[in-house]
Coordinates of C-alpha atoms in Angstrom, one line a residue:
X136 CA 168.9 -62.7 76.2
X137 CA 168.2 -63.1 72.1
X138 CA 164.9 -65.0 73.2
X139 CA 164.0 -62.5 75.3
X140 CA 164.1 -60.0 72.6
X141 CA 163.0 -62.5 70.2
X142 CA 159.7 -62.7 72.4
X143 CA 159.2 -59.0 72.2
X144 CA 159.5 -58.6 68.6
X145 CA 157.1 -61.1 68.1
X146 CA 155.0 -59.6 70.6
X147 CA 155.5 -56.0 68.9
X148 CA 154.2 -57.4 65.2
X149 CA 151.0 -59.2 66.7
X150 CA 150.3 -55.4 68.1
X151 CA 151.2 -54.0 64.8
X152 CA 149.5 -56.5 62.5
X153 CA 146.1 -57.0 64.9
X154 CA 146.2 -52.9 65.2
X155 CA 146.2 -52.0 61.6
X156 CA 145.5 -54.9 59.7
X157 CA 142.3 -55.9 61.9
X158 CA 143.3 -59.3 61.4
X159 CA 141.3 -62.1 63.8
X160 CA 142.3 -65.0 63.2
X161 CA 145.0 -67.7 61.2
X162 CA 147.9 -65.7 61.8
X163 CA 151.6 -68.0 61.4
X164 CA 155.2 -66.4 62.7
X165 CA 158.0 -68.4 61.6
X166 CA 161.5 -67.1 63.1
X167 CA 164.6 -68.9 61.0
X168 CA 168.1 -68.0 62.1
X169 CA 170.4 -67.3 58.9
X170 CA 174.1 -68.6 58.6
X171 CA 175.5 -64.8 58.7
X172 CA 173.2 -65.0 62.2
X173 CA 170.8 -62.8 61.4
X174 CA 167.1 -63.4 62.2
X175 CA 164.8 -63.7 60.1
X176 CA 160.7 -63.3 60.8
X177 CA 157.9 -64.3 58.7
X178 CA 154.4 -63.2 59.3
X179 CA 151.6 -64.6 57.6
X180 CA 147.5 -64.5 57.8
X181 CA 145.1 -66.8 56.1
X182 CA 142.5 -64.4 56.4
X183 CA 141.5 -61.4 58.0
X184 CA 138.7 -58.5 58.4
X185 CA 138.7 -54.9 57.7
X186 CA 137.9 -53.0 60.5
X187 CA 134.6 -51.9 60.8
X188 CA 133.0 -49.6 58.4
X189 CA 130.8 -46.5 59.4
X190 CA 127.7 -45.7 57.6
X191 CA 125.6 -42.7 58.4
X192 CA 121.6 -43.2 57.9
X193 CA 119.0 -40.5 57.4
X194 CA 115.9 -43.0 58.3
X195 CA 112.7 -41.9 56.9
X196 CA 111.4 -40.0 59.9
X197 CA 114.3 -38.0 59.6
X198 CA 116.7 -39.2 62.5
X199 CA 120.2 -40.0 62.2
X200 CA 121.8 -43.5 62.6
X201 CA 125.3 -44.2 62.6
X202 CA 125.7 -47.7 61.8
X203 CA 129.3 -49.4 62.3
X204 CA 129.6 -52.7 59.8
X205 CA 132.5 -55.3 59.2
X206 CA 133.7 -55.4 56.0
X207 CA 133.3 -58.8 54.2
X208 CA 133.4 -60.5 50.2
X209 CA 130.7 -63.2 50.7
X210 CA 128.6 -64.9 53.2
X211 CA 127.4 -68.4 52.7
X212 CA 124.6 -68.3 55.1
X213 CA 123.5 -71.7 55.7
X214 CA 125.3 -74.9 56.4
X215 CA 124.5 -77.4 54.0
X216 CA 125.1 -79.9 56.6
X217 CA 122.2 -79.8 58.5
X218 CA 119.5 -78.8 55.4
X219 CA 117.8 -80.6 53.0
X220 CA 115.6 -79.7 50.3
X221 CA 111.9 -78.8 50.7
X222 CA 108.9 -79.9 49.1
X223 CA 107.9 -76.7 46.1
X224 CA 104.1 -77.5 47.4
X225 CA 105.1 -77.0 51.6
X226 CA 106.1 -74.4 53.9
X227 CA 109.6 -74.5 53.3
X228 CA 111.5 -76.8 55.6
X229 CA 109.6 -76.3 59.1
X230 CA 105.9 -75.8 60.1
X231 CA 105.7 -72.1 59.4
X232 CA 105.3 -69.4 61.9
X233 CA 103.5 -65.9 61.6
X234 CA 105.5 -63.3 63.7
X235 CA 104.8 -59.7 63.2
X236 CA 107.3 -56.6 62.1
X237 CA 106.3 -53.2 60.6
X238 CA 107.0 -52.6 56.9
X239 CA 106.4 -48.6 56.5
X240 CA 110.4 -48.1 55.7
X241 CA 113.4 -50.2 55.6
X242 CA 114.8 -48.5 58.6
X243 CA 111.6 -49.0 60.6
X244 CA 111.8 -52.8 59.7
X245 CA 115.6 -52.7 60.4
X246 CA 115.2 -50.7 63.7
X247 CA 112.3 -53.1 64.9
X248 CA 114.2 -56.8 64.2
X249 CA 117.8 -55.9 64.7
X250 CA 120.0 -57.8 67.2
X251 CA 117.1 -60.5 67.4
X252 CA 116.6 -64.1 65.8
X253 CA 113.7 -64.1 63.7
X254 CA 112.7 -68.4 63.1
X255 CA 109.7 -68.1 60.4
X256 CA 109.8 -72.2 59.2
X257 CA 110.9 -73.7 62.7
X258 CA 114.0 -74.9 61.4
X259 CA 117.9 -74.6 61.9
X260 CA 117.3 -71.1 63.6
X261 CA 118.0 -67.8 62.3
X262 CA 119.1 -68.2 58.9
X263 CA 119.3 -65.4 56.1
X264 CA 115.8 -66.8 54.8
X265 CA 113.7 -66.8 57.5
X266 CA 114.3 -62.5 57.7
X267 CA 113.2 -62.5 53.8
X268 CA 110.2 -64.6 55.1
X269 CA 109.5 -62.3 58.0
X270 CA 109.4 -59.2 55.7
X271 CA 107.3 -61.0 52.7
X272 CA 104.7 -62.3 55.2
X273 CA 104.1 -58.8 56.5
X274 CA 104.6 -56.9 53.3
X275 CA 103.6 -59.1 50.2
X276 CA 100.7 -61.7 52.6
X277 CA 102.9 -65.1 51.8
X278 CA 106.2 -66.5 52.0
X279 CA 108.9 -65.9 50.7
X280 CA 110.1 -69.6 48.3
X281 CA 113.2 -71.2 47.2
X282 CA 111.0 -73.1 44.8
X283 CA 112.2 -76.3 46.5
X284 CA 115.8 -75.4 46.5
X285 CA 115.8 -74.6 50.2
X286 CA 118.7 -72.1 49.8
X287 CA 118.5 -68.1 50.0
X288 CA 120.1 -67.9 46.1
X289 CA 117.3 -70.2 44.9
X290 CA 114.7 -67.1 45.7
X291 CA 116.0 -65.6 42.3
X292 CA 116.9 -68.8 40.1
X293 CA 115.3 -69.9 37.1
X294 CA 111.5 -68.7 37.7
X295 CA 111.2 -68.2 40.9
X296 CA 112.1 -64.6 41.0
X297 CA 108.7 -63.6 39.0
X298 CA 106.7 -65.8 41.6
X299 CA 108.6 -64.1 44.4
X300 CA 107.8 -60.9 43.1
X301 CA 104.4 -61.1 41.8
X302 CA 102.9 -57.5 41.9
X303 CA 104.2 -56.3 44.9
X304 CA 108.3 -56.2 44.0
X305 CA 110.1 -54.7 40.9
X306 CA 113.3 -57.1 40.3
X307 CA 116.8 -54.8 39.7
X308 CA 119.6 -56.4 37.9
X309 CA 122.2 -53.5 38.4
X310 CA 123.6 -53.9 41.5
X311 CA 124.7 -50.0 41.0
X312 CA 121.2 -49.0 41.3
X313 CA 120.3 -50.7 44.4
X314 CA 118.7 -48.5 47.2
X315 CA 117.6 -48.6 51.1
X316 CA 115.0 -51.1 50.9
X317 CA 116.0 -53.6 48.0
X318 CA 116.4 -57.1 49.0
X319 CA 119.5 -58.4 47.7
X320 CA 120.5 -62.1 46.5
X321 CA 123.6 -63.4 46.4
X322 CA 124.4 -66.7 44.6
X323 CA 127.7 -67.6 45.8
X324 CA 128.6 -71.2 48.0
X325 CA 126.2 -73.6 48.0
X326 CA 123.5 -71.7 49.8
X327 CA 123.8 -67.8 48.7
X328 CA 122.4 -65.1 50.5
X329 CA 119.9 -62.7 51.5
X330 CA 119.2 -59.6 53.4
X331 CA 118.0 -55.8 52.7
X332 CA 120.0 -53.4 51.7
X333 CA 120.3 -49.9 54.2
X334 CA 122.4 -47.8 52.0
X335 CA 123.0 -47.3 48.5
X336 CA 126.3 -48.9 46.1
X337 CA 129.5 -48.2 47.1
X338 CA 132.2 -48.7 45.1
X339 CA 131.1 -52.5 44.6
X340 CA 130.0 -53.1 48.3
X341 CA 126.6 -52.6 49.8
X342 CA 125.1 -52.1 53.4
X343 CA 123.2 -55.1 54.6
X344 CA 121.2 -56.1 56.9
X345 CA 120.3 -59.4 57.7
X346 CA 120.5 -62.8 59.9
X347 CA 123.3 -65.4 60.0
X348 CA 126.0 -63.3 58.4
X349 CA 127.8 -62.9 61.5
X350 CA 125.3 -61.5 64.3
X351 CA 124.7 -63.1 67.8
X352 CA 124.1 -67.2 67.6
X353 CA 120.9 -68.3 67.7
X354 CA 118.7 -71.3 69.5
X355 CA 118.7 -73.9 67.1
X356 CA 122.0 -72.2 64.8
X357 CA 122.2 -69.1 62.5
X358 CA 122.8 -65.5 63.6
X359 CA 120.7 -62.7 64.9
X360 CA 119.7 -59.4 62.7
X361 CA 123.0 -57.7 62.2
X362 CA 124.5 -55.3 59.4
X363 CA 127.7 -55.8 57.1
X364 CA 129.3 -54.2 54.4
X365 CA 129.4 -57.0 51.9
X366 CA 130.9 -57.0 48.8
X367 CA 128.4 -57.6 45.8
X368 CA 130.6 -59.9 43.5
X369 CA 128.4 -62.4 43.7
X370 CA 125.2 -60.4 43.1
X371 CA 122.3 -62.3 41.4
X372 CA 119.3 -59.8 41.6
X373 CA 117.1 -57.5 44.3
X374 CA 113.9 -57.4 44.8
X375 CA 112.5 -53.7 45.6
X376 CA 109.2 -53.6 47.3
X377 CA 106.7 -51.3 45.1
X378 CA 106.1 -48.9 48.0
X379 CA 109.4 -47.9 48.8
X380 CA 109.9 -46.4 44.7
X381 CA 109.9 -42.8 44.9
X382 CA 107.4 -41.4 41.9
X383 CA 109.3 -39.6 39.6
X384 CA 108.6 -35.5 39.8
X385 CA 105.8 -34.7 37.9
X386 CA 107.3 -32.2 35.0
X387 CA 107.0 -28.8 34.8
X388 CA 104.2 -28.0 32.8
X389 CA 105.3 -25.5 30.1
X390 CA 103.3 -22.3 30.2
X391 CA 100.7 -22.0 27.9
X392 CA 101.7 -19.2 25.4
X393 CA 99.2 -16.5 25.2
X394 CA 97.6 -15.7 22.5
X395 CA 98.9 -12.2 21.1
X396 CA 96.8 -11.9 18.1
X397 CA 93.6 -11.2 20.0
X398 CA 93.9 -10.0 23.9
X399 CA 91.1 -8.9 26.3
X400 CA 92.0 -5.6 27.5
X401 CA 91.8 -5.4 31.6
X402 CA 91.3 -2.3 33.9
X403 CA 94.9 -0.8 34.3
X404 CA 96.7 -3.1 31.1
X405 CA 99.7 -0.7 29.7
X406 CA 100.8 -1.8 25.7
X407 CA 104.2 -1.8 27.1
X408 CA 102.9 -4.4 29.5
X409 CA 101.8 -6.1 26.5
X410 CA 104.7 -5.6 24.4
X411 CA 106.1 -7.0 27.2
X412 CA 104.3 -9.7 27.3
X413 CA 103.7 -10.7 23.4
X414 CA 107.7 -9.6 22.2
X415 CA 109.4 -10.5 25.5
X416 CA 110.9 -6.6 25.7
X417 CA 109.4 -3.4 25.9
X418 CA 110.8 -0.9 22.9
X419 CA 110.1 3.0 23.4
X420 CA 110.0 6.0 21.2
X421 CA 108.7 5.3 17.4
X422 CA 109.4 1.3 18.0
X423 CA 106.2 1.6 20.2
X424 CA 104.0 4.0 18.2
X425 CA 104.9 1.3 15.4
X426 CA 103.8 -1.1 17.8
X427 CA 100.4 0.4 18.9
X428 CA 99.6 1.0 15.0
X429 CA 99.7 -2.6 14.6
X430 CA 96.7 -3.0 17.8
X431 CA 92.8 -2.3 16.5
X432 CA 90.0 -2.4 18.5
X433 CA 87.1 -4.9 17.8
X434 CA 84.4 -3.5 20.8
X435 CA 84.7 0.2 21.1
X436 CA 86.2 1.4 17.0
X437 CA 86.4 4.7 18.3
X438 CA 89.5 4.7 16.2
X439 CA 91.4 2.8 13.3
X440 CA 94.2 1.6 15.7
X441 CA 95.6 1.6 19.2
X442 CA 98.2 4.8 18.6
X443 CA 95.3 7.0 16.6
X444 CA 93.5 6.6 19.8
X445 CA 96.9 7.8 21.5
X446 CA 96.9 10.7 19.0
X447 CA 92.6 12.0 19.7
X448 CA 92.1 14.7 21.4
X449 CA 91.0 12.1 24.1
X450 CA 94.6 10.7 24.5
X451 CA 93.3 7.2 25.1
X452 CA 94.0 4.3 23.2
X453 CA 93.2 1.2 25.4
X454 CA 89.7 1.2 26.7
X455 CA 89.3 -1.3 30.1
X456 CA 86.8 -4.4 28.8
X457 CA 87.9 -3.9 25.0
X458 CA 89.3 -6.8 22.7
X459 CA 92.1 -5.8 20.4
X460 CA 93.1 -8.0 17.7
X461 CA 96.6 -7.4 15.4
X462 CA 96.3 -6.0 12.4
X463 CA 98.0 -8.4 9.6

């Protein structure tokens, strides 16, 4: 009977801990019976993932994505036991291959290889390198080089981020600033890592898409275009293709002041539409008689200033194609 409901305590904290913890994998109970005869249960996990993490995408043509990730620290995307190094002067490690994807936005590059395997060199399937390649070839016109390195970190090492780049990317070496779009290096494990970036930092993590970080297996190894949220501890650099930056708003221009010392007079101008104009207020009564006194005509001279004209027998003081200039 006490195995019995040993069993279903066990069986009640693999519910619990698969439920909330998300665990998947490497989980140890140990069950030790004290000398007072009390049980005693141990759980422990030697690793686990979060549950999935939802991220909600405004693409460029203005529809809405949800995207649902797995949560992860670091991806070491190739397995160094079946690479070797590649010549700096030759197609990486395989024979090269040209396949075609559109470039116009991230998410329309996203949307058109996810959940495939994308082999650019020929060789050990869908790595994290070959979907760099795929994007530099249609983007940039040439590969995409680890400088001889044949690992995704060595994209960004020493030099080889300014020949990656060349005119067509801007490197960004705050991870806080990364944006839909960027290409994102990561330099941990012996190979690092690469994939574009679909969202924008969060709190030290980053959406990511990319191959062989966890997606369907692929002929020949590697994984299939997927997205994760991946944790950018290990960040070396990004590389952000030139046409996805947003021009910065032109400025304002600041109005030109007009000039108040010498003003064409127009068919229906008022002077408190120019005192408006010149002072930024209108003023009545004897602050505006003081005002037209300081207005004389250059065209007409009928009379010394604006207000005499007000004070003629004529009662008119601005005349429609005049220029008045202020009296110093």
């Amino acid at each position: 009977m006490r195995d019995n409901i040993k069993q279903a305590i066990i069986a009640a904290i693999m519910l619990i801990v698969g439920v909330v913890g998300g665990i998947v994998g490497g989980t140890q109970i140990s069950i030790q019976t004290g000398e007072d005869g009390k049980t005693n249960i141990t759980v422990e996990s030697s690793y686990s993932l979060e549950l999935p993490q939802a991220e909600v995408i405004e693409t460029a043509d203005g529809e809405i994505e949800v995207i649902n990730a797995t949560q992860v620290e670091a991806v070491d995307s190739q397995n160094a036991s079946n690479l070797t190094e590649c010549d700096e002067n030759e197609e990486e490690c395989g024979l090269g291959t040209y396949y075609w994807a559109p470039t116009d936005t991230p998410y329309i590059f996203y949307d058109y290889t996810k959940n495939q395997c994308w082999n650019t060199d020929g060789a050990y399937g869908g790595q994290c390198w070959d979907y760099g390649d795929l994007f530099w070839q249609n983007y940039a016109g040439r590969r995409l080089s680890t400088c001889g390195t044949g690992a995704a970190k060595g994209t960004w090492a020493g030099d080889c981020k300014y020949i990656n780049a060349g005119n067509d990317f801007t490197l960004i070496e705050d991870p806080t600033q990364l944006q839909p779009g960027d290409w994102v290096v990561f330099n941990n494990g012996t190979w690092g890592h690469i994939g574009m970036a679909l969202g924008y930092y969060d709190g030290g993590y980053i959406m990511l898409a990319g191959q062989n970080q966890g997606g369907a297996a692929c002929q020949g190894g590697g994984g299939a275009v997927n997205v994760i949220k991946i944790s950018l501890g290990s960040f070396a650099g990004a590389f952000r293709p030139n046409a996805y930056i947003v021009p910065e708003p032109e400025p304002e221009p600041e109005p030109t002041p007009e000039n108040c010392d010498v003003i064409e007079v127009k068919a229906g101008d008022t002077l408190g539409e120019i005192m408006k104009r010149c002072e930024g207020e209108i003023k009545w009564g004897e602050a505006m008689n003081d005002y037209a006194r300081s207005w004389k005509s250059t065209k007409y001279v009928l009379y010394p200033t604006v207000y005499d004209g007000w004070a003629s027998a004529g009662g008119y003081g601005l005349f429609a194609g005049d220029t008045i200039e202020r009296i110093k």
